[in-house]
Amino acid sequence: MNKFLLAPSIIASDFTKLGDEIKACESAGADWLHMDIMDGHFVPTITVGPLFVEACKRVTKLPLDVHLMISDPDRYLDVFAKAGANNITVHVETCPNLIQTIEKIKALGCKAGVTLNPLTPVSALDQVLPLVDLILVMSVNPGYSGQAFMPEMIGKVEEVRSKLNALRSRAYLEVDGGMAADTIPLMYKAGANVFVAGNAAFKHPLGVGQGIRVLRDCITA
Ligand code: DX5
Ligand code: ZN
């Protein structure tokens, strides 16, 4: 079995118990904490910002996987790096000078990720695939937790995987949106190796610890 990582998406947690939710993620073996930063402009929702990232950083050693769904992310890269982001992922739709953006993320000491909305073709990544540490395929339209997985995105993951293999790239291939025990195996088979989970992790009736264990066990071969 190829190794895979689980990245619970903290915006689906109970913010009144944030520290406990993060500790439960750690104990259940989460690999990264995924953080959805939304600005009410690039996407309709407003979530959290660098102060929140910084607060989470104080209570965990898990790598913080920061997904910027904001317009003009270049203005805020250093702020998120200082707040404790380990990975910073930007949307290709928001970066007119994507190569410079990637270089800046790396210069700040973070892993550089790129992502694309469901309707954006994989060819938008061609120039930057050799440069990035992480590619995130959105399997919902960004904006909310709890949306249905778009099965059309299986082919997109396969396409990115074959391009990464052709480059002999070891970049992470992450999927975000509607990931649960029935959809993770499909994306794993297509070639993804990092899975973001909001609802499936945090809304498990027995709590996030059990939510993560179920997701860990859904890949069996
Ligand atoms: C979607 C966000 C996701 C979201 C995932 O805009 O980027 O990270 O929180 O939530 P689920 O797993 O519930 O679809
Ligand atoms: Zn996300």
Tab-separated table of C-alpha atoms and ligand atoms in Angstrom:
chain	number	residue	atom	x	y	z
A	1	MET	CA	0.000	0.000	0.000
A	2	ASN	CA	1.338	3.457	-0.852
A	3	LYS	CA	1.588	5.813	2.072
A	4	PHE	CA	-1.155	8.423	2.353
A	5	LEU	CA	-1.796	11.378	4.643
A	6	LEU	CA	-4.971	12.647	6.299
A	7	ALA	CA	-5.511	16.356	6.772
A	8	PRO	CA	-8.633	17.172	8.817
A	9	SER	CA	-10.071	20.547	7.842
A	10	ILE	CA	-10.285	22.592	11.012
A	11	ILE	CA	-13.107	24.898	9.855
A	12	ALA	CA	-15.471	21.954	10.331
A	13	SER	CA	-14.465	21.662	14.009
A	14	ASP	CA	-16.264	23.054	17.054
A	15	PHE	CA	-14.465	26.379	17.595
A	16	THR	CA	-15.607	26.506	21.214
A	17	LYS	CA	-13.338	23.493	21.850
A	18	LEU	CA	-10.595	24.245	19.385
A	19	GLY	CA	-7.659	23.084	21.491
A	20	ASP	CA	-9.377	19.797	22.375
A	21	GLU	CA	-10.386	19.169	18.766
A	22	ILE	CA	-6.786	19.644	17.641
A	23	LYS	CA	-5.468	17.331	20.381
A	24	ALA	CA	-8.018	14.704	19.331
A	25	CYS	CA	-6.786	14.984	15.722
A	26	GLU	CA	-3.229	14.422	16.908
A	27	SER	CA	-4.113	11.426	19.069
A	28	ALA	CA	-6.049	9.813	16.229
A	29	GLY	CA	-3.030	10.088	13.946
A	30	ALA	CA	-3.876	13.045	11.719
A	31	ASP	CA	-0.865	13.975	9.591
A	32	TRP	CA	-1.554	17.648	8.825
A	33	LEU	CA	-4.125	20.231	9.917
A	34	HIS	CA	-5.832	21.755	6.891
A	35	MET	CA	-6.870	25.399	7.268
A	36	ASP	CA	-9.353	26.985	4.890
A	37	ILE	CA	-8.794	30.719	4.618
A	38	MET	CA	-11.703	32.397	2.789
A	39	ASP	CA	-12.123	36.099	2.172
A	40	GLY	CA	-15.746	36.576	1.077
A	41	HIS	CA	-14.403	37.789	-2.279
A	42	PHE	CA	-12.696	34.969	-4.165
A	43	VAL	CA	-15.246	32.677	-2.509
A	44	PRO	CA	-18.583	33.717	-0.965
A	45	THR	CA	-17.669	32.723	2.587
A	46	ILE	CA	-15.489	34.423	5.202
A	47	THR	CA	-13.709	32.052	7.571
A	48	VAL	CA	-10.545	32.744	9.537
A	49	GLY	CA	-7.251	34.545	9.098
A	50	PRO	CA	-3.661	34.567	10.315
A	51	LEU	CA	-4.551	35.119	13.974
A	52	PHE	CA	-6.412	31.831	13.937
A	53	VAL	CA	-3.484	30.050	12.270
A	54	GLU	CA	-1.172	31.466	14.900
A	55	ALA	CA	-3.450	30.309	17.737
A	56	CYS	CA	-3.555	26.758	16.347
A	57	LYS	CA	0.220	26.775	15.957
A	58	ARG	CA	0.582	27.367	19.682
A	59	VAL	CA	-1.224	24.139	20.568
A	60	THR	CA	0.073	21.664	17.991
A	61	LYS	CA	3.173	20.349	16.304
A	62	LEU	CA	1.152	19.041	13.358
A	63	PRO	CA	2.145	20.714	10.096
A	64	LEU	CA	-0.344	23.458	9.189
A	65	ASP	CA	-1.601	23.067	5.633
A	66	VAL	CA	-2.921	26.499	4.727
A	67	HIS	CA	-5.294	26.719	1.746
A	68	LEU	CA	-5.701	30.332	0.645
A	69	MET	CA	-9.052	30.982	-1.020
A	70	ILE	CA	-8.440	34.716	-1.162
A	71	SER	CA	-7.976	37.321	-3.853
A	72	ASP	CA	-4.433	38.624	-4.274
A	73	PRO	CA	-2.771	36.060	-1.993
A	74	ASP	CA	0.674	37.522	-2.758
A	75	ARG	CA	-0.082	40.319	-0.307
A	76	TYR	CA	-0.500	37.915	2.588
A	77	LEU	CA	2.059	35.137	2.056
A	78	ASP	CA	4.521	36.499	4.596
A	79	VAL	CA	1.770	37.027	7.184
A	80	PHE	CA	0.647	33.402	6.922
A	81	ALA	CA	4.224	32.136	6.959
A	82	LYS	CA	4.893	34.135	10.140
A	83	ALA	CA	1.671	32.816	11.670
A	84	GLY	CA	3.078	29.297	11.365
A	85	ALA	CA	1.943	27.871	8.031
A	86	ASN	CA	4.061	24.932	6.886
A	87	ASN	CA	2.386	24.546	3.500
A	88	ILE	CA	0.834	27.461	1.642
A	89	THR	CA	-1.441	26.606	-1.258
A	90	VAL	CA	-2.707	29.248	-3.668
A	91	HIS	CA	-5.358	29.083	-6.369
A	92	VAL	CA	-4.050	29.473	-9.913
A	93	GLU	CA	-7.116	31.650	-10.572
A	94	THR	CA	-5.792	34.261	-8.125
A	95	CYS	CA	-2.130	34.443	-9.183
A	96	PRO	CA	-1.219	36.398	-12.318
A	97	ASN	CA	2.490	35.679	-11.707
A	98	LEU	CA	2.275	32.144	-10.421
A	99	ILE	CA	5.961	31.298	-10.742
A	100	GLN	CA	6.955	34.302	-8.627
A	101	THR	CA	4.292	33.405	-6.088
A	102	ILE	CA	5.666	29.874	-5.765
A	103	GLU	CA	9.199	31.176	-5.414
A	104	LYS	CA	8.096	33.575	-2.713
A	105	ILE	CA	6.349	30.828	-0.728
A	106	LYS	CA	9.524	28.736	-0.853
A	107	ALA	CA	11.706	31.695	0.103
A	108	LEU	CA	9.517	32.087	3.200
A	109	GLY	CA	10.478	28.543	4.204
A	110	CYS	CA	7.124	26.921	3.394
A	111	LYS	CA	6.156	24.136	1.037
A	112	ALA	CA	4.519	25.643	-2.045
A	113	GLY	CA	1.162	24.303	-3.184
A	114	VAL	CA	-1.085	25.165	-6.107
A	115	THR	CA	-4.723	24.383	-6.533
A	116	LEU	CA	-7.417	24.844	-9.118
A	117	ASN	CA	-11.182	25.112	-9.101
A	118	PRO	CA	-13.140	22.198	-10.576
A	119	LEU	CA	-13.702	24.006	-13.877
A	120	THR	CA	-10.064	25.065	-14.323
A	121	PRO	CA	-8.212	22.627	-16.605
A	122	VAL	CA	-5.068	20.771	-15.507
A	123	SER	CA	-3.164	22.507	-18.313
A	124	ALA	CA	-3.204	25.644	-16.097
A	125	LEU	CA	-0.554	23.867	-13.999
A	126	ASP	CA	1.774	22.782	-16.807
A	127	GLN	CA	4.335	25.559	-16.308
A	128	VAL	CA	4.595	25.094	-12.571
A	129	LEU	CA	4.357	21.346	-12.028
A	130	PRO	CA	8.148	20.937	-11.907
A	131	LEU	CA	8.390	23.677	-9.250
A	132	VAL	CA	5.724	22.844	-6.698
A	133	ASP	CA	5.739	20.703	-3.564
A	134	LEU	CA	2.004	20.059	-3.581
A	135	ILE	CA	-0.920	20.030	-5.998
A	136	LEU	CA	-4.406	20.257	-4.543
A	137	VAL	CA	-7.328	19.097	-6.668
A	138	MET	CA	-10.636	20.593	-5.529
A	139	SER	CA	-13.421	18.024	-5.707
A	140	VAL	CA	-16.070	20.631	-4.810
A	141	ASN	CA	-16.397	24.301	-5.672
A	142	PRO	CA	-14.507	26.015	-2.873
A	143	GLY	CA	-16.516	27.873	-0.265
A	144	TYR	CA	-18.140	25.474	2.177
A	145	SER	CA	-17.603	22.239	4.053
A	146	GLY	CA	-20.143	19.495	3.579
A	147	GLN	CA	-20.675	19.629	-0.191
A	148	ALA	CA	-21.063	16.552	-2.380
A	149	PHE	CA	-17.945	15.115	-4.030
A	150	MET	CA	-17.759	15.700	-7.807
A	151	PRO	CA	-16.931	12.314	-9.413
A	152	GLU	CA	-15.716	14.100	-12.568
A	153	MET	CA	-12.640	15.034	-10.539
A	154	ILE	CA	-11.396	11.424	-10.482
A	155	GLY	CA	-10.169	11.849	-14.058
A	156	LYS	CA	-8.495	15.114	-13.103
A	157	VAL	CA	-6.496	13.414	-10.355
A	158	GLU	CA	-5.467	10.695	-12.819
A	159	GLU	CA	-4.328	13.371	-15.256
A	160	VAL	CA	-2.258	15.203	-12.635
A	161	ARG	CA	-0.785	11.904	-11.394
A	162	SER	CA	0.362	10.927	-14.879
A	163	LYS	CA	1.947	14.355	-15.424
A	164	LEU	CA	3.739	14.143	-12.064
A	165	ASN	CA	4.972	10.653	-12.876
A	166	ALA	CA	6.259	11.804	-16.264
A	167	LEU	CA	8.282	14.470	-14.417
A	168	ARG	CA	9.353	11.982	-11.723
A	169	SER	CA	7.959	14.522	-9.281
A	170	ARG	CA	7.435	13.542	-5.656
A	171	ALA	CA	5.028	16.424	-5.027
A	172	TYR	CA	2.058	15.616	-2.820
A	173	LEU	CA	-1.220	15.155	-4.690
A	174	GLU	CA	-3.962	16.278	-2.329
A	175	VAL	CA	-7.753	16.208	-2.754
A	176	ASP	CA	-10.200	18.516	-0.970
A	177	GLY	CA	-13.987	18.405	-0.874
A	178	GLY	CA	-16.446	15.655	-0.049
A	179	MET	CA	-13.720	13.237	1.031
A	180	ALA	CA	-15.196	10.419	3.116
A	181	ALA	CA	-14.847	6.669	3.579
A	182	ASP	CA	-16.569	5.980	0.246
A	183	THR	CA	-14.752	8.615	-1.854
A	184	ILE	CA	-11.185	8.499	-0.487
A	185	PRO	CA	-10.516	5.024	-1.958
A	186	LEU	CA	-11.566	6.299	-5.407
A	187	MET	CA	-9.137	9.211	-5.244
A	188	TYR	CA	-6.383	7.043	-3.766
A	189	LYS	CA	-6.751	4.649	-6.682
A	190	ALA	CA	-6.613	7.617	-9.075
A	191	GLY	CA	-3.248	8.594	-7.596
A	192	ALA	CA	-3.884	11.048	-4.757
A	193	ASN	CA	-1.931	10.656	-1.530
A	194	VAL	CA	-3.235	13.403	0.792
A	195	PHE	CA	-6.898	13.656	1.766
A	196	VAL	CA	-8.554	16.687	3.326
A	197	ALA	CA	-11.680	15.916	5.331
A	198	GLY	CA	-13.992	18.406	7.003
A	199	ASN	CA	-17.367	16.924	7.753
A	200	ALA	CA	-16.322	13.281	7.528
A	201	ALA	CA	-13.715	13.873	10.223
A	202	PHE	CA	-15.319	16.360	12.617
A	203	LYS	CA	-19.003	15.489	12.369
A	204	HIS	CA	-18.580	11.816	13.217
A	205	PRO	CA	-21.123	11.045	15.977
A	206	LEU	CA	-18.331	9.691	18.195
A	207	GLY	CA	-16.094	12.693	17.622
A	208	VAL	CA	-13.191	13.580	15.407
A	209	GLY	CA	-10.905	10.868	16.786
A	210	GLN	CA	-13.231	8.154	15.562
A	211	GLY	CA	-13.887	10.115	12.345
A	212	ILE	CA	-10.192	10.035	11.532
A	213	ARG	CA	-9.819	6.360	12.418
A	214	VAL	CA	-12.629	5.450	10.006
A	215	LEU	CA	-10.926	7.405	7.230
A	216	ARG	CA	-7.572	5.822	8.014
A	217	ASP	CA	-9.133	2.356	7.675
A	218	CYS	CA	-11.064	2.982	4.462
A	219	ILE	CA	-8.009	2.300	2.325
A	220	THR	CA	-7.304	-1.366	2.626
A	221	ALA	CA	-5.178	-2.243	-0.384
B	1	DX5	C1	-13.906	23.708	0.613
B	1	DX5	C2	-12.751	23.665	1.598
B	1	DX5	C3	-12.590	22.326	2.199
B	1	DX5	C4	-13.689	21.921	3.108
B	1	DX5	C5	-13.773	20.443	3.120
B	1	DX5	O1	-14.042	24.979	0.133
B	1	DX5	O2	-11.555	23.990	0.924
B	1	DX5	O3	-11.315	22.142	2.814
B	1	DX5	O4	-13.530	22.416	4.423
B	1	DX5	O5	-14.913	20.049	3.779
B	1	DX5	P1	-15.663	18.682	3.468
B	1	DX5	O6	-14.661	17.578	3.677
B	1	DX5	O7	-16.766	18.654	4.474
B	1	DX5	O8	-16.138	18.719	2.040
B	2	ZN	ZN	-9.403	23.396	1.722
